[in-house]
Amino acid sequence: MNLQQESKLCLARILEQVSLQGIAKTQQQAFKDRLERYFPELFSQMLQVYEQRYDLHFHLQALVELLVEQFKQRSLALKRKDKKRLDNPHWFKSEQMLGMACYVDLVAENLVDLQTKIPYFQKLGITYLHLMPLYKSPEGDNDGGYAVSDYRQVSPNLGTMQQLKKLATALDKAGMSLVLDFVFNHTADDHEWALAAKQGDETYQQYYYMFDDRTTPNQYEQTIREIFPQVRRGSFTFNEDTQKWVWTTFNSFQWDLNYSNPSVFRGIVGEMLFLANIGCDVLRLDALAFIWKQMGTSCESQPKAHLLIQAFNSCLKIAAPGVLFKSEAIVHPDEVAQYIDKDECQLSYNPLLMALLWNSLATRKTRLLTQSLSHRFKISPDCSWVNYARCHDDIGWTFDDGDAGYLGINGYDHRQFLNQFYTGRFQGSFASGVPFQENPQTGDCRVCGSLASLVGLEQALQQNNPAAVEEAIKRIMLLHSVLLSIGGIPLLYQGDELAALNDYSYLNDEHKKHDARWVNRPKITQVMLDAVEQKGTVEQQVYDGLAQLIQIRKQYAVFGDAPTEIIYTNNQHVFAFKRQHKNGQTLLVLVNFTEREQAINNQFIQDVAMRPLDLIEQQTMDLAHSQVTVLKPYQFRWLLSE
Ligand code: GLC
Ligand code: GLC
């Protein structure tokens, strides 16, 4: 079959039925151009996913109708922004970019109140704000909002959709991109589709994976992993109303959507474009690895999952082309990389960097970090990493066993060690983390805890040990020094700029106490914010230290759109990389992951410059008179040559 030709014919037939008339005259041509340009890829993606469906043409026509409809709903202001984004498609690669993720009700009272916090974000230099899920979700446990009852309504305790749109406009004015969650692997079990399914409506039962008995679930369970083994064993939940087993990868109240049904794809495209039309710049694709199920496989990162995401993206390119996708694939690094493409997800969390930074702090060695990133950091120049150290979730040790094996490290044993270390069970550990979802069968476990508690601040304060406090602060700076310089969007997590400790109050909450991730979702209080204003407090030192690094980052283009080269130094305790901007700036970053002095041969620095400027110390180094450069405990250097 000649795809190009067939897709043209298909679109021509569709356009005989679907009118573009409702679209403003001035917009019509641009829309039509994009439709003609991207329909062929959408056509091909849909054809590959739904090859067995006799009624595909029907779905394609309905899909185009939906795109027209949603484009009509898109405001003029957003259409102008689309144009701006298309004219500058690499806008997110700028050194000005700095992200923060936060829960509306943990940094403010509600959406209206959040507007009053804009100056706070601006002062820190934030240009990208991820508001954790804020949609209507079930009362009580709702997985921190990741169980969505209605994508088109804001959770009543946070405000209204109108207020969210206002906030989006205000953020835009303040130079901040809004990032919203696109929770499309599952809905809450009280979403209208799930309610209809529960009432026996077969059309909607086909929106989910529902089985009359355990036969098929048992077959699937042979090859899939359990995500929340402490919630319930396996990945299926028995539903009393229908007497059926429902696929629930995460919590039992989060029902996985059945994308083998094209009506589900269309339905979710509608919700996606609704979210895009609120005025967000980035959609975070939650749990995207899980959207396609294939018997006999892990049911993660299946080829059709990629095709579906590309198809969602094609729809975006036609109807809301300024919006980007960010991949939330917290899986094996090979799989993480597969989602990163200009036609799939332009942005991706970097869980490997995250995990290996923590690994290096624990082991005081940078071998695995260097080895892994040396061949895994590079991605398409049209895309960007989102680099983070902590987020609202647990830490999983997602490095590759091959990379570890190459260095003589046994992956399984090493993960056990890291879990022991970060839950404070390992003798001499500085960390105060909490174990998460221990799997009695596999021994698998993940770790929760705030950044400050994991780097040792909690323990140091408990022991009233000023030297240990100082070390913990240094570790906080060190982690951020890498995030801010290695290339990509650095993403801070709410409260980390204030050295927020673990918040154990979740243990008193009936709906939260079983989910240790709440330990790293602290409420930001006025007391914490006031502490920043008092000289000498930990909060002040951390906040001002970070603010200084951020300010330096924003001054030099080399922190933005420039390739990164990971470097092997002669010292396994020092992590190093080099970046080169086309304007001639070169940056060499050296990071000492130990609480001891470390020396490295000057030859590594001379490669870059004989007299580099140390951006942190604000002085020029002269390498002419010595063989080695010494890094103080946990010291990092940002060395620039122009
Ligand atoms: C993502 C979220 C996590 C949530 C899960 C299910 O991994 O980050 O918080 O539990 O998806 O939606
Ligand atoms: C698993 C998933 C990841 C999710 C996490 C939530 O690790 O792979 O997507 O964020 O569980 O705990």
GROMACS .gro file of N, CA, C and O in nm, residues 12 36 47 60 139 142 179 212 288-289 329 338 368 380 394 430 465 467-468 500 503 529 563 571 575 597 639:
model
  108
   12ALA      N    1  -0.908   1.340   0.212
   12ALA     CA    2  -1.001   1.405   0.119
   12ALA      C    3  -1.144   1.359   0.145
   12ALA      O    4  -1.238   1.439   0.150
   36GLU      N    5  -0.294   1.873   0.671
   36GLU     CA    6  -0.240   1.802   0.554
   36GLU      C    7  -0.099   1.751   0.581
   36GLU      O    8  -0.061   1.643   0.536
   47LEU      N    9  -0.324   0.322   1.176
   47LEU     CA   10  -0.333   0.199   1.097
   47LEU      C   11  -0.251   0.086   1.161
   47LEU      O   12  -0.294  -0.029   1.167
   60LEU      N   13  -1.127   0.756   1.234
   60LEU     CA   14  -1.041   0.864   1.183
   60LEU      C   15  -1.124   0.989   1.153
   60LEU      O   16  -1.084   1.102   1.184
  139GLU      N   17  -1.278   1.139   4.695
  139GLU     CA   18  -1.249   1.178   4.833
  139GLU      C   19  -1.159   1.072   4.895
  139GLU      O   20  -1.161   0.958   4.853
  142ASN      N   21  -0.662   0.922   4.683
  142ASN     CA   22  -0.675   0.937   4.538
  142ASN      C   23  -0.538   0.939   4.472
  142ASN      O   24  -0.519   0.997   4.367
  179VAL      N   25   0.304   2.344   3.345
  179VAL     CA   26   0.309   2.201   3.313
  179VAL      C   27   0.195   2.132   3.387
  179VAL      O   28   0.179   2.149   3.508
  212ASP      N   29  -1.416  -1.192   3.328
  212ASP     CA   30  -1.517  -1.265   3.405
  212ASP      C   31  -1.456  -1.352   3.513
  212ASP      O   32  -1.518  -1.378   3.615
  288LEU      N   33   0.336   0.649   3.128
  288LEU     CA   34   0.313   0.621   2.986
  288LEU      C   35   0.362   0.483   2.942
  288LEU      O   36   0.319   0.432   2.839
  289ALA      N   37   0.450   0.422   3.020
  289ALA     CA   38   0.504   0.293   2.979
  289ALA      C   39   0.399   0.182   2.979
  289ALA      O   40   0.415   0.079   2.916
  329ALA      N   41   0.875   0.808   3.225
  329ALA     CA   42   0.905   0.666   3.219
  329ALA      C   43   1.014   0.639   3.322
  329ALA      O   44   1.130   0.674   3.300
  338GLN      N   45   1.378   0.533   2.462
  338GLN     CA   46   1.289   0.507   2.347
  338GLN      C   47   1.173   0.605   2.333
  338GLN      O   48   1.111   0.615   2.228
  368LEU      N   49   3.004   0.433   3.830
  368LEU     CA   50   2.881   0.389   3.764
  368LEU      C   51   2.811   0.507   3.695
  368LEU      O   52   2.754   0.493   3.586
  380SER      N   53   1.850   1.313   2.131
  380SER     CA   54   1.829   1.395   2.011
  380SER      C   55   1.846   1.543   2.044
  380SER      O   56   1.797   1.590   2.147
  394ASP      N   57   0.878   0.788   4.495
  394ASP     CA   58   0.987   0.712   4.555
  394ASP      C   59   1.108   0.714   4.460
  394ASP      O   60   1.096   0.751   4.344
  430PHE      N   61   2.420   0.822   5.643
  430PHE     CA   62   2.372   0.953   5.687
  430PHE      C   63   2.223   0.972   5.660
  430PHE      O   64   2.163   1.070   5.700
  465ASN      N   65   2.464   1.792   6.559
  465ASN     CA   66   2.603   1.781   6.515
  465ASN      C   67   2.630   1.884   6.403
  465ASN      O   68   2.600   1.859   6.287
  467ALA      N   69   2.891   1.982   6.243
  467ALA     CA   70   2.976   1.941   6.130
  467ALA      C   71   2.895   1.857   6.031
  467ALA      O   72   2.908   1.872   5.909
  468ALA      N   73   2.809   1.771   6.086
  468ALA     CA   74   2.726   1.688   5.997
  468ALA      C   75   2.622   1.773   5.925
  468ALA      O   76   2.587   1.745   5.810
  500ALA      N   77   1.360   2.129   5.328
  500ALA     CA   78   1.248   2.067   5.402
  500ALA      C   79   1.281   1.922   5.437
  500ALA      O   80   1.328   1.845   5.353
  503ASP      N   81   0.832   1.465   5.629
  503ASP     CA   82   0.711   1.506   5.700
  503ASP      C   83   0.636   1.378   5.739
  503ASP      O   84   0.574   1.315   5.654
  529LEU      N   85   0.961   2.967   5.539
  529LEU     CA   86   0.992   3.081   5.453
  529LEU      C   87   1.059   3.193   5.532
  529LEU      O   88   1.153   3.257   5.484
  563PRO      N   89   2.604   2.065   2.372
  563PRO     CA   90   2.619   1.921   2.399
  563PRO      C   91   2.709   1.894   2.521
  563PRO      O   92   2.794   1.976   2.555
  571ASN      N   93   4.053   1.012   3.886
  571ASN     CA   94   4.010   0.994   4.025
  571ASN      C   95   3.865   0.948   4.028
  571ASN      O   96   3.774   1.020   3.984
  575PHE      N   97   3.345   1.333   3.962
  575PHE     CA   98   3.263   1.326   3.842
  575PHE      C   99   3.296   1.448   3.756
  575PHE      O  100   3.313   1.558   3.810
  597GLU      N  101   3.933   1.558   5.075
  597GLU     CA  102   3.992   1.627   4.961
  597GLU      C  103   4.023   1.526   4.851
  597GLU      O  104   4.059   1.412   4.879
  639LEU      N  105   3.409   2.549   3.571
  639LEU     CA  106   3.522   2.620   3.511
  639LEU      C  107   3.488   2.662   3.368
  639LEU      O  108   3.454   2.579   3.284
   0.00000   0.00000   0.00000
